[in-house]
Coordinates of N, CA, C and O in Angstrom, one line a residue:
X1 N 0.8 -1.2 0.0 CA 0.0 0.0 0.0 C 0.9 1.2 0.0 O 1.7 1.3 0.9
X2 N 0.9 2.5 -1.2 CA 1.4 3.7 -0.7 C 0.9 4.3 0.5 O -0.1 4.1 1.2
X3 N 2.0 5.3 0.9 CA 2.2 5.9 1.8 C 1.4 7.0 1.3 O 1.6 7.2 0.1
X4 N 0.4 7.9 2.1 CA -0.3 9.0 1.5 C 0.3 10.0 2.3 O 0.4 11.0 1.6
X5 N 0.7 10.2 3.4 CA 1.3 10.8 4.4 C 2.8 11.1 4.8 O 3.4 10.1 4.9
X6 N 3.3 11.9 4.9 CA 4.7 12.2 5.4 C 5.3 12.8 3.9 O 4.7 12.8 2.8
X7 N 6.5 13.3 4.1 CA 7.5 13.5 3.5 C 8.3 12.0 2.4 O 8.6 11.0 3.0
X8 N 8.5 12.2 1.1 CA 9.3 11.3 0.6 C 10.7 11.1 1.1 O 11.1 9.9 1.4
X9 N 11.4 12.4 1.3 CA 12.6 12.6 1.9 C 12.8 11.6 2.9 O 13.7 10.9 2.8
X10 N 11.8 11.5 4.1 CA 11.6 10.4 5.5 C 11.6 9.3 5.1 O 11.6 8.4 5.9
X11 N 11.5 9.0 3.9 CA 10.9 7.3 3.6 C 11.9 6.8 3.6 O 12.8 7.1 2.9
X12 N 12.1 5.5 4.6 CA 13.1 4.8 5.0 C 13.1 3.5 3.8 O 13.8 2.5 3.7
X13 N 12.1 4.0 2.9 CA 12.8 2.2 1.8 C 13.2 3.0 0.8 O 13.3 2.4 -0.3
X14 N 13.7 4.5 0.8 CA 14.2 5.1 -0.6 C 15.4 5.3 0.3 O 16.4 5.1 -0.4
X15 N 15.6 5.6 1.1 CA 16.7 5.8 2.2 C 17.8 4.6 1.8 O 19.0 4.8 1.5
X16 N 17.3 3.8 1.9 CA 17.9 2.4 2.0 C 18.9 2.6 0.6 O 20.1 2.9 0.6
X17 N 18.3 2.4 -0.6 CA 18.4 2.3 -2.2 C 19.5 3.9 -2.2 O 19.3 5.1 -2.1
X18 N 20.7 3.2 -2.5 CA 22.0 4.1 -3.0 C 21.9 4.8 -4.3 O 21.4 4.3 -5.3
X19 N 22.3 6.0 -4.3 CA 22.0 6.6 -5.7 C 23.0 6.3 -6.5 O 24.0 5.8 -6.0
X20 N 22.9 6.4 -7.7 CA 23.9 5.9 -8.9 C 24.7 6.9 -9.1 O 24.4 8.1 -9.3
X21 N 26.2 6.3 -8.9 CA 27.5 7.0 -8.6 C 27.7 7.8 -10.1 O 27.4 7.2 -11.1
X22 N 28.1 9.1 -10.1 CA 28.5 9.8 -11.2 C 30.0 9.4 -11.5 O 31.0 9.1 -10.9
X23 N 29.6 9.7 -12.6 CA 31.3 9.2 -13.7 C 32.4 11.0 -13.2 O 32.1 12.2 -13.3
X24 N 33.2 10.6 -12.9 CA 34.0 11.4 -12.9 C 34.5 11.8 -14.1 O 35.1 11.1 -14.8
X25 N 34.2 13.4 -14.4 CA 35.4 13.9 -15.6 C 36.4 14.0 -15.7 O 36.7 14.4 -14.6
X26 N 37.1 13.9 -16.3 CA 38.6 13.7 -16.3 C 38.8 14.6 -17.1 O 38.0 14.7 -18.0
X27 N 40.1 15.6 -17.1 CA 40.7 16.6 -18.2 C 42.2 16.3 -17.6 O 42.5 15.7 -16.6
X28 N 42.8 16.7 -18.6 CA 44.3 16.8 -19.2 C 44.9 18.1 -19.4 O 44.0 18.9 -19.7
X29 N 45.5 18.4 -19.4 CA 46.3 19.3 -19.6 C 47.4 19.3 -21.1 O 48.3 18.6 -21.2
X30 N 47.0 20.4 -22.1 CA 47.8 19.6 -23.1 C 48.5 21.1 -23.3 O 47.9 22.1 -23.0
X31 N 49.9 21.0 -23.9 CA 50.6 22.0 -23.8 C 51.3 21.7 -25.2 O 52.0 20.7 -25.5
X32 N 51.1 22.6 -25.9 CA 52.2 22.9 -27.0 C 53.2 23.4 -26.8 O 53.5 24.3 -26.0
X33 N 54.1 22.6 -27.8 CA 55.4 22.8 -26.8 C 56.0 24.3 -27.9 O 55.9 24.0 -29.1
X34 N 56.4 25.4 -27.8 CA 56.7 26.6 -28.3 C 58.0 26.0 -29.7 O 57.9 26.4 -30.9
X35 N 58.8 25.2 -29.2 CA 59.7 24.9 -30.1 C 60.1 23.1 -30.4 O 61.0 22.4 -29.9
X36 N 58.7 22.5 -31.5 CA 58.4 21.5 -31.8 C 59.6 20.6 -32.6 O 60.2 20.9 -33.6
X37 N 59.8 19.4 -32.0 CA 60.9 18.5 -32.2 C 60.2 17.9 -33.4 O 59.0 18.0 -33.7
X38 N 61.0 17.4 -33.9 CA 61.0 16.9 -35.1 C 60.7 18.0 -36.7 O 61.0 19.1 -36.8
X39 N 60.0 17.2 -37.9 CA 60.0 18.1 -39.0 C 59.0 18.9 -38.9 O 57.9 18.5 -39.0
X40 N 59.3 19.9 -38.6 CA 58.0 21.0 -38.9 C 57.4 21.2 -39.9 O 56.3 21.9 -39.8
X41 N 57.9 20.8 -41.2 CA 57.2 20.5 -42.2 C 56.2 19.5 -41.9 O 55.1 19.9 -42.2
X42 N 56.2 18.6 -41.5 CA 55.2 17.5 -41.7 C 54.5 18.1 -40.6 O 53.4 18.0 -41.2
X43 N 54.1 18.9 -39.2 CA 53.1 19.2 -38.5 C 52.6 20.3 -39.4 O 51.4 20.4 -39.5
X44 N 53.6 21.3 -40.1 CA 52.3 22.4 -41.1 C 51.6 21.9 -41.8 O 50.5 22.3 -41.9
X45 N 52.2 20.7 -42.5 CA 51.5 20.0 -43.6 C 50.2 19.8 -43.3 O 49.3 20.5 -43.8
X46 N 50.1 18.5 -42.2 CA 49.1 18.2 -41.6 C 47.9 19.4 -41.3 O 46.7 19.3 -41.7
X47 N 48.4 20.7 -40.4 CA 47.5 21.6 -40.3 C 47.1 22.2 -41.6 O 46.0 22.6 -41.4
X48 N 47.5 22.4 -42.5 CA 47.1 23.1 -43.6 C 45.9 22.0 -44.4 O 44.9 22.4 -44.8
X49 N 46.3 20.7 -44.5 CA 45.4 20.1 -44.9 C 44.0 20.0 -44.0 O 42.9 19.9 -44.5
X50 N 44.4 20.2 -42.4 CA 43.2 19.7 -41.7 C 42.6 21.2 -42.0 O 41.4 20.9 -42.4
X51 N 42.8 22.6 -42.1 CA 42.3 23.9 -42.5 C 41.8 23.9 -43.9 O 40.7 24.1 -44.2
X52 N 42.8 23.7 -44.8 CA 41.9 23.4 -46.3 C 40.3 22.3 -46.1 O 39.3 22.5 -46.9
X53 N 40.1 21.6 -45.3 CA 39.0 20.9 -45.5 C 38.1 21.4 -44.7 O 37.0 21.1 -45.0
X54 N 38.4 22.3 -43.4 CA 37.7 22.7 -42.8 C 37.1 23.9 -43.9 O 35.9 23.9 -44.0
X55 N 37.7 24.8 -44.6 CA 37.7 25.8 -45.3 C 36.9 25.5 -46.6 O 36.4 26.4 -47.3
X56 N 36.8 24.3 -47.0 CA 36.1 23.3 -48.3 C 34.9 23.2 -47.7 O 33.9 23.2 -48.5
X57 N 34.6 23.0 -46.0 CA 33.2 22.4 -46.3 C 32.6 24.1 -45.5 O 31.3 24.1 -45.5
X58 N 32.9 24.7 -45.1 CA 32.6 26.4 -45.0 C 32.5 26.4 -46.4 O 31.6 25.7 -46.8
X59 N 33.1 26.9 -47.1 CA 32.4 27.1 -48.4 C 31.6 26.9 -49.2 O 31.2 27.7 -50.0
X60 N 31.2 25.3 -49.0 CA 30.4 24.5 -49.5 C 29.0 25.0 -48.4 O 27.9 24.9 -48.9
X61 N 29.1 25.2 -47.8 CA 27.7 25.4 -46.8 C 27.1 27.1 -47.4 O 26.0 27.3 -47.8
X62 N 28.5 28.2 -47.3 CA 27.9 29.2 -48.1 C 27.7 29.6 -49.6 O 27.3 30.7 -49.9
X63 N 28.0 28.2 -50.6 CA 27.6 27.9 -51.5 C 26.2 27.7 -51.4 O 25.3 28.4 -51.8
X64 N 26.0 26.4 -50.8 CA 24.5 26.1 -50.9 C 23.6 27.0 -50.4 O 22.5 27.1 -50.9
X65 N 24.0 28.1 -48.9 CA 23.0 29.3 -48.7 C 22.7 29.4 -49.5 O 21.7 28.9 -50.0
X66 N 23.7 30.5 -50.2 CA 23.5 31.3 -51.5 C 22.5 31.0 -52.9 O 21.8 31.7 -53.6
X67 N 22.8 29.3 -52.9 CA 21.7 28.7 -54.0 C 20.3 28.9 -53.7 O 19.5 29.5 -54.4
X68 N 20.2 28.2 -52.1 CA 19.1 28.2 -51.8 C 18.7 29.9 -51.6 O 17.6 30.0 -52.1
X69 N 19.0 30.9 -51.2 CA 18.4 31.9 -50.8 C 17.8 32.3 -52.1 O 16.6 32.6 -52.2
X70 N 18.9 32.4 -53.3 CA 18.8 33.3 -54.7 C 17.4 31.6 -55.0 O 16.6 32.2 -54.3
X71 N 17.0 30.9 -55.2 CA 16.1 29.6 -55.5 C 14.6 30.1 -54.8 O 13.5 29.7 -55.3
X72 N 14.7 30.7 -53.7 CA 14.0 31.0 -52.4 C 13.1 32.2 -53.1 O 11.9 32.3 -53.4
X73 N 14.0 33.1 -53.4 CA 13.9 34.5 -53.8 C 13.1 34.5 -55.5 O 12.1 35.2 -56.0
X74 N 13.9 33.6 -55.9 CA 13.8 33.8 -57.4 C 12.3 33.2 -57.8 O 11.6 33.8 -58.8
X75 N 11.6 31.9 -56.9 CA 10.5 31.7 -56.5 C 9.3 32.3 -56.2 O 8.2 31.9 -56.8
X76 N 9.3 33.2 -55.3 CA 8.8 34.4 -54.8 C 8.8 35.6 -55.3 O 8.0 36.5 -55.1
X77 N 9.8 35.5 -56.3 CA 9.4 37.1 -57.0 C 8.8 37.0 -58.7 O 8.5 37.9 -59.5
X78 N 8.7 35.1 -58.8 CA 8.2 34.7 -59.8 C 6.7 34.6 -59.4 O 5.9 35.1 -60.3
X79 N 6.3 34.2 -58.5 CA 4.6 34.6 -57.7 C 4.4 35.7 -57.7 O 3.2 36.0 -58.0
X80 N 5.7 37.0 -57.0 CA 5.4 37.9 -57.2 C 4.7 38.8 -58.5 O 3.7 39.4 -58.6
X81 N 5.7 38.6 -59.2 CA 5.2 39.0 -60.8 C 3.5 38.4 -61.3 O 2.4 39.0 -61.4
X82 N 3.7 37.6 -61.4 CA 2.3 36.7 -61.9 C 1.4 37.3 -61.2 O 0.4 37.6 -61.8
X83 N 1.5 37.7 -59.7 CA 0.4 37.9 -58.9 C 0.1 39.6 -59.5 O -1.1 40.1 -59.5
X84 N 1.1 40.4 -59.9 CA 0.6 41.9 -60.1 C 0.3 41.7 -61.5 O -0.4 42.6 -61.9
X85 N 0.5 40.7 -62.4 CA -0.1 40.5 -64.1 C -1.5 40.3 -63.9 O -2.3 40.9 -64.6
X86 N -1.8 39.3 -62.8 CA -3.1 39.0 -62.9 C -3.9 40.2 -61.9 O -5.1 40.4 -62.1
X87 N -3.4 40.9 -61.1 CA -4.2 42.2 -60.5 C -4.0 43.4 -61.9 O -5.0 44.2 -62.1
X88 N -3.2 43.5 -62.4 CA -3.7 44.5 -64.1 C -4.8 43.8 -64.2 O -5.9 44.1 -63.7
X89 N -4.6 42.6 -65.0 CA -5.6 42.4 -65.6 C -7.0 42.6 -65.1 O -8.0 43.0 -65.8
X90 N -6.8 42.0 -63.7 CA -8.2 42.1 -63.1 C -8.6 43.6 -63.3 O -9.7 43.8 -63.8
X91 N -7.7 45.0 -62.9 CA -8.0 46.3 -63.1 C -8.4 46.8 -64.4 O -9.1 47.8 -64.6
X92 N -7.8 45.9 -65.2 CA -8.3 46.6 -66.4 C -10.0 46.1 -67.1 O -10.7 46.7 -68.0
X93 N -10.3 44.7 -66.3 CA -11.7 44.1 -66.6 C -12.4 45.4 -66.2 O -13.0 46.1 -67.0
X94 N -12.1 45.5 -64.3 CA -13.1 46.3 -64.1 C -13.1 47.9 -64.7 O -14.1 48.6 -64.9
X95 N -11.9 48.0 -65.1 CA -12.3 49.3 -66.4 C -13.5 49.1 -67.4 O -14.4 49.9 -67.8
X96 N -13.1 47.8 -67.8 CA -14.3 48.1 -69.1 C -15.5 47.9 -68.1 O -16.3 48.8 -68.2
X97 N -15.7 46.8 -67.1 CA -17.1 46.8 -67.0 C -17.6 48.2 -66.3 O -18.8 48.5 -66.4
X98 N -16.5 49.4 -65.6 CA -17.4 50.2 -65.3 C -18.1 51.0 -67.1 O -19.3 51.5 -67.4
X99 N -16.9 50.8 -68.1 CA -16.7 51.8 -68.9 C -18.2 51.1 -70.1 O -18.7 51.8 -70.9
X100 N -18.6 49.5 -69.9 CA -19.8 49.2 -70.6 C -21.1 49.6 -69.6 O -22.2 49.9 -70.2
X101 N -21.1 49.6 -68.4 CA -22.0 50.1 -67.4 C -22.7 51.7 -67.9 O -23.9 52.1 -68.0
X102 N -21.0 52.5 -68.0 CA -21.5 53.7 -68.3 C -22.2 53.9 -70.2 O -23.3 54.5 -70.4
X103 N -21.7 53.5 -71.0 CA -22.3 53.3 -72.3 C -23.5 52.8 -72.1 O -24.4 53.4 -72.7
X104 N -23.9 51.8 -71.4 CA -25.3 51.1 -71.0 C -26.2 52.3 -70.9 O -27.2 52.5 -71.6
X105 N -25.6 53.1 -69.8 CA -26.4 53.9 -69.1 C -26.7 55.0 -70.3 O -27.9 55.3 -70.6
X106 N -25.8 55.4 -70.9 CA -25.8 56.4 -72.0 C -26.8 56.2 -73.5 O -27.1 57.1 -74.3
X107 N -27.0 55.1 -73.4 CA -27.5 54.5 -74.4 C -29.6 54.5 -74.1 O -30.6 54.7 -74.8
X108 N -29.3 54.3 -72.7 CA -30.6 54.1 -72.1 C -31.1 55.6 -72.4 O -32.2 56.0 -72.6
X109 N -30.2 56.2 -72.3 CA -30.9 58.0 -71.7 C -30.8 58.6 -73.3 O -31.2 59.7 -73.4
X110 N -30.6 58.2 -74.2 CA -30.5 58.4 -75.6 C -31.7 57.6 -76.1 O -32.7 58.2 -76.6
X111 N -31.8 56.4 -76.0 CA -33.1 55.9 -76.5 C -34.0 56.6 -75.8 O -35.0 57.0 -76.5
X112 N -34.1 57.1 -74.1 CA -35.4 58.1 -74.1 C -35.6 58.8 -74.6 O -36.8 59.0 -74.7
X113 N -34.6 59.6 -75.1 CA -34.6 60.9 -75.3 C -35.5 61.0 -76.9 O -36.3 61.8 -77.3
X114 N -34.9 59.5 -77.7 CA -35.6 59.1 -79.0 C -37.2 59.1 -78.6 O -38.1 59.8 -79.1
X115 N -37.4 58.4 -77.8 CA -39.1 57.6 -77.7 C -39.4 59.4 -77.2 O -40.5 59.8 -77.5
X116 N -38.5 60.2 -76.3 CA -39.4 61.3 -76.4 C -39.8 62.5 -77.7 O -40.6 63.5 -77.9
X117 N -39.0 61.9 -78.3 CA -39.2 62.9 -79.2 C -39.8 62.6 -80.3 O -39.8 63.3 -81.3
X118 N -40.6 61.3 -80.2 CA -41.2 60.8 -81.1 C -42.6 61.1 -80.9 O -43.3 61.3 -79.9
X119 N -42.7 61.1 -82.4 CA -44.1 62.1 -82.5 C -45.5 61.0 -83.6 O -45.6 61.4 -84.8
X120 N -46.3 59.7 -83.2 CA -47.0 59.1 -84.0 C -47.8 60.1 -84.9 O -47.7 59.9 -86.1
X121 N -48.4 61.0 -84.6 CA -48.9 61.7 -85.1 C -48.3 62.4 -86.7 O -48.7 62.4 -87.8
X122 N -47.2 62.8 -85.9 CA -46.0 63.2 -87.4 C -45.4 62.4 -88.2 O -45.0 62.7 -89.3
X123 N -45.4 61.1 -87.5 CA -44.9 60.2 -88.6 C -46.2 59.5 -89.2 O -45.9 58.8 -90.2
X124 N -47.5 59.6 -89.0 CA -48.4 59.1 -89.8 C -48.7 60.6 -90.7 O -49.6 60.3 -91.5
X125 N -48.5 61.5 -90.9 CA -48.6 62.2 -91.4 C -47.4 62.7 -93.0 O -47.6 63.4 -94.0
X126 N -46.5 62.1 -92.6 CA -45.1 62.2 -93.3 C -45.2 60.8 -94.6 O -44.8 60.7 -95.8
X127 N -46.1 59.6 -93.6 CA -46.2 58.7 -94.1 C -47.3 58.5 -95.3 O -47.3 57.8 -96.3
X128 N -48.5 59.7 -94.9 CA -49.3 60.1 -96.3 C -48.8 60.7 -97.1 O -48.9 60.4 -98.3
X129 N -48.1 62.1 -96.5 CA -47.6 62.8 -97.5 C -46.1 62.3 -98.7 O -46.0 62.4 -99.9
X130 N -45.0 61.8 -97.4 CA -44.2 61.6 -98.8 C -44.7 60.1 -99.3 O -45.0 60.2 -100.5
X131 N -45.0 58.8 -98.8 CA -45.0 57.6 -99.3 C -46.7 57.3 -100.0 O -46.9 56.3 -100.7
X132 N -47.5 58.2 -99.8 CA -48.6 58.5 -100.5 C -49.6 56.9 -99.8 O -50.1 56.1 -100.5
X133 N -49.5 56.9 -98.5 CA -49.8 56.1 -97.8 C -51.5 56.5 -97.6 O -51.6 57.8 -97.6
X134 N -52.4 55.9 -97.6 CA -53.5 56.3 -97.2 C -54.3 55.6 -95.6 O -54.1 54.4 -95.4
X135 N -55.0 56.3 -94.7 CA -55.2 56.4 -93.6 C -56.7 55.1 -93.6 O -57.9 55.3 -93.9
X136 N -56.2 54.0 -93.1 CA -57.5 52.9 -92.9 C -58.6 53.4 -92.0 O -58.5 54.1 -91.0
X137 N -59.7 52.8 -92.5 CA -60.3 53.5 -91.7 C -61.1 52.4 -91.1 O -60.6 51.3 -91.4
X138 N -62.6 52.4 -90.2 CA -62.5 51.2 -89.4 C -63.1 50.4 -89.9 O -62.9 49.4 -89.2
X139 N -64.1 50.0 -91.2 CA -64.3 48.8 -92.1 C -63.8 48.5 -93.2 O -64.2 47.6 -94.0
X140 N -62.5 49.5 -93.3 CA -62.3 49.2 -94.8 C -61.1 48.1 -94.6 O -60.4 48.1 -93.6
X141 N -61.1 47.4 -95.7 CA -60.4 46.3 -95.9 C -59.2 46.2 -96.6 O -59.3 46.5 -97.8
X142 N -58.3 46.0 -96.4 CA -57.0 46.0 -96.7 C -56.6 45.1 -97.0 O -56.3 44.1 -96.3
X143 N -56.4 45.3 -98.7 CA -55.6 43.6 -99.3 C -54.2 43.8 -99.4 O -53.6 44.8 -99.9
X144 N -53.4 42.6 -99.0 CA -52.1 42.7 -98.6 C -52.1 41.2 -99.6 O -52.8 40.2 -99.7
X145 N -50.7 41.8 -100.4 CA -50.1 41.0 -101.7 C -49.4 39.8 -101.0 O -48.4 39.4 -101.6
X146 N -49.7 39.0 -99.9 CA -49.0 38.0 -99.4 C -48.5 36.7 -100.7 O -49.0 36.1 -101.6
X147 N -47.4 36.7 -100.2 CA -47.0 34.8 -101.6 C -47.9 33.7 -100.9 O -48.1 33.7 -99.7
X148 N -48.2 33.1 -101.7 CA -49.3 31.7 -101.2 C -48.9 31.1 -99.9 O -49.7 30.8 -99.0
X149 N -47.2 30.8 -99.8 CA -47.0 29.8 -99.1 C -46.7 30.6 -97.4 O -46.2 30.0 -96.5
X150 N -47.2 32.2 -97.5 CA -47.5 32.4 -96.2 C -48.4 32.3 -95.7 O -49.3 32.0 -96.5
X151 N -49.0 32.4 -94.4 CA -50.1 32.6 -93.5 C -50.5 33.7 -93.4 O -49.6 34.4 -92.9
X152 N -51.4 34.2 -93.6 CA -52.6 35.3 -92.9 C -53.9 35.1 -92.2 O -55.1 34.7 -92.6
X153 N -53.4 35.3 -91.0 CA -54.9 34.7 -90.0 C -55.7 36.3 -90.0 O -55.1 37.3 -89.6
X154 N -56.8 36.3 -90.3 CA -57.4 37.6 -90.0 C -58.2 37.4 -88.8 O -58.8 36.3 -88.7
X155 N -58.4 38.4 -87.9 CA -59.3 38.3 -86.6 C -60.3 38.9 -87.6 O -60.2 39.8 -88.4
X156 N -61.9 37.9 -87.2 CA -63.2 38.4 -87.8 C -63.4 38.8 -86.6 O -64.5 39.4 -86.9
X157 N -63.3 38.9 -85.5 CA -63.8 39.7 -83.9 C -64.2 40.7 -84.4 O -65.4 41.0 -84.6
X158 N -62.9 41.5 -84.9 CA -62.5 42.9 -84.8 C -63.1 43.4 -83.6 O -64.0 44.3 -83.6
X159 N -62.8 42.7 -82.0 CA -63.1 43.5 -81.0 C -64.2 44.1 -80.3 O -64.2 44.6 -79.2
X160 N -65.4 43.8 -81.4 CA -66.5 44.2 -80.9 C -67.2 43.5 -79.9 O -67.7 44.0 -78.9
X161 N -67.0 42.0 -80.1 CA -68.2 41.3 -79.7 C -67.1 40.2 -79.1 O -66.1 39.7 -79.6
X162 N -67.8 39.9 -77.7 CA -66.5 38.9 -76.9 C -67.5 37.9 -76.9 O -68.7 37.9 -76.7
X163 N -66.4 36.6 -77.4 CA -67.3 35.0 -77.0 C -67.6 34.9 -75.9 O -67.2 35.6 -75.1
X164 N -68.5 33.8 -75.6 CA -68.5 32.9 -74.1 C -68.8 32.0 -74.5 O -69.2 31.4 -73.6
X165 N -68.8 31.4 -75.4 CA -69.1 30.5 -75.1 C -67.5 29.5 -76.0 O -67.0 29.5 -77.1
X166 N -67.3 28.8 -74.8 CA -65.4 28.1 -74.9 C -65.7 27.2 -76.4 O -65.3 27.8 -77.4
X167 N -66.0 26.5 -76.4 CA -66.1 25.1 -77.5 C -66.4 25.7 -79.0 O -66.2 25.0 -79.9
X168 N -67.0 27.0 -79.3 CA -67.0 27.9 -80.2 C -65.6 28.5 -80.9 O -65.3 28.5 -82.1
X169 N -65.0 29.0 -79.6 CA -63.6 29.7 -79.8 C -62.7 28.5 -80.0 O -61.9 28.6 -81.0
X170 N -62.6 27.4 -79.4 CA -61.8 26.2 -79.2 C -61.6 25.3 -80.7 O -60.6 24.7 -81.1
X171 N -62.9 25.5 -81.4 CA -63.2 25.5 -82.7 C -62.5 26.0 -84.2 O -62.3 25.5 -85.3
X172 N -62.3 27.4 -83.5 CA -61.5 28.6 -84.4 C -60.7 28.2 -84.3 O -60.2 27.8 -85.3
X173 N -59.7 28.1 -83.1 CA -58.2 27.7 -83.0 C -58.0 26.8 -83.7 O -57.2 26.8 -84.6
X174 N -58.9 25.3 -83.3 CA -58.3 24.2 -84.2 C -58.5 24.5 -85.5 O -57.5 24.2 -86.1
X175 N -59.3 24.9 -86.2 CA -59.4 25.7 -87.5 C -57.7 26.2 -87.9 O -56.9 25.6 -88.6
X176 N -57.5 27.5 -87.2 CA -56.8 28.0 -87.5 C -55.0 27.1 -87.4 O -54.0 27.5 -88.0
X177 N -55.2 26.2 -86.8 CA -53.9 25.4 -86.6 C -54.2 24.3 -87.8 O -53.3 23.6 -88.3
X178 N -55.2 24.3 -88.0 CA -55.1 23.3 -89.0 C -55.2 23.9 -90.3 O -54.6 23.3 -91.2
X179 N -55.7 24.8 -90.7 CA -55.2 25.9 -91.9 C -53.6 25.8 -91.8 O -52.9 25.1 -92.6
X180 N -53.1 26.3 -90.9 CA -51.3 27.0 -90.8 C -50.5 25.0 -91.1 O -49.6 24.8 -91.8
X181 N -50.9 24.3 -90.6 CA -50.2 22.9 -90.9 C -50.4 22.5 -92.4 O -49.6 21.9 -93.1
X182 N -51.6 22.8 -92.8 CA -51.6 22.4 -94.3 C -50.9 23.2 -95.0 O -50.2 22.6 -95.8
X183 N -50.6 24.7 -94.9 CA -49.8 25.3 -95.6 C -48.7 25.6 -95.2 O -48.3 26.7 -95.3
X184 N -48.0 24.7 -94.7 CA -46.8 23.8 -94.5 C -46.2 23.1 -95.3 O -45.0 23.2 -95.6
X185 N -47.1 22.1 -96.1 CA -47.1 21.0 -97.2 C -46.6 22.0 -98.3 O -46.4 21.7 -99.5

């Protein structure tokens, strides 16, 4: 059973249990000696080669920065570009669409200005005088030079007189649909 009570520090079964001895570090003392015995050639040697390789792989590390930064860069300012080609472009859409908006608008206010200044009156009057047009009147009949193989439906209503009665009218139509299919053939 754990102990819920007391201090761990007091616990006489951790008490017991020795801690694990640390490794001693050990250092040396190394001393260059100011005036080295033997060929001093062969200890420069050695150091110039162990500095040339140290100096080969420094180089090689700010070689590869350099790749990588200008790779990094060259990346990014290739997004960069593409991204301000496609913001023109986008700027110049919204040019036209304001610039078809405003023609829209110009166009609308020009056709009113037509339908205002139009006069039925003057143009049925232009249309007797120069085209020698004559003015129908309300039973006269007007024959129109149609080619055979068009349709002319004439309304016999003329408006006066309204059906009620459905199967009458229902009558005329199929009439009249079946006139317009024969002269199809």
């Amino acid at each position: 059973m754990a102990k819920t009570q007391g201090s761990l520090a007091l616990d006489s079964a951790r008490a017991a249990t020795p801690s694990p001895k640390k490794t001693r570090v050990r250092t040396r003392r190394v001393v260059t000696p100011l005036f080295p015995e033997g060929n001093p050639r062969a200890v420069s040697h050695t150091a110039g080669s162990v500095r040339r390789g140290v100096a080969r792989g420094r180089g090689r590390a700010v070689v590869l920065t350099v790749v990588c930064v200008v790779v990094f860069f060259g990346v990014f300012g290739t997004l960069l570009i593409n991204q301000s080609r496609i913001m023109e472009a986008q700027f110049k859409t919204t040019e036209m669409e304001i610039r078809i908006a405003q023609l829209k608008q110009d166009r609308a206010i020009l056709e009113e200005e037509i339908m205002k200044g139009l006069d039925l009156g003057r143009i049925r009057l232009s249309a007797i005088d120069r085209l020698g047009m004559q003015e129908a009147g309300r039973n006269k009949i007007i024959s129109v030079g149609a080619a055979t193989s068009d349709l002319l439906i004439l309304n016999t209503d003329n408006g006066s007189e309204v059906r009620r009665d459905e199967s009458v009218r229902l009558e005329s139509i199929l009439g009249n649909l079946e006139g317009f299919f024969k002269s199809l053939r």
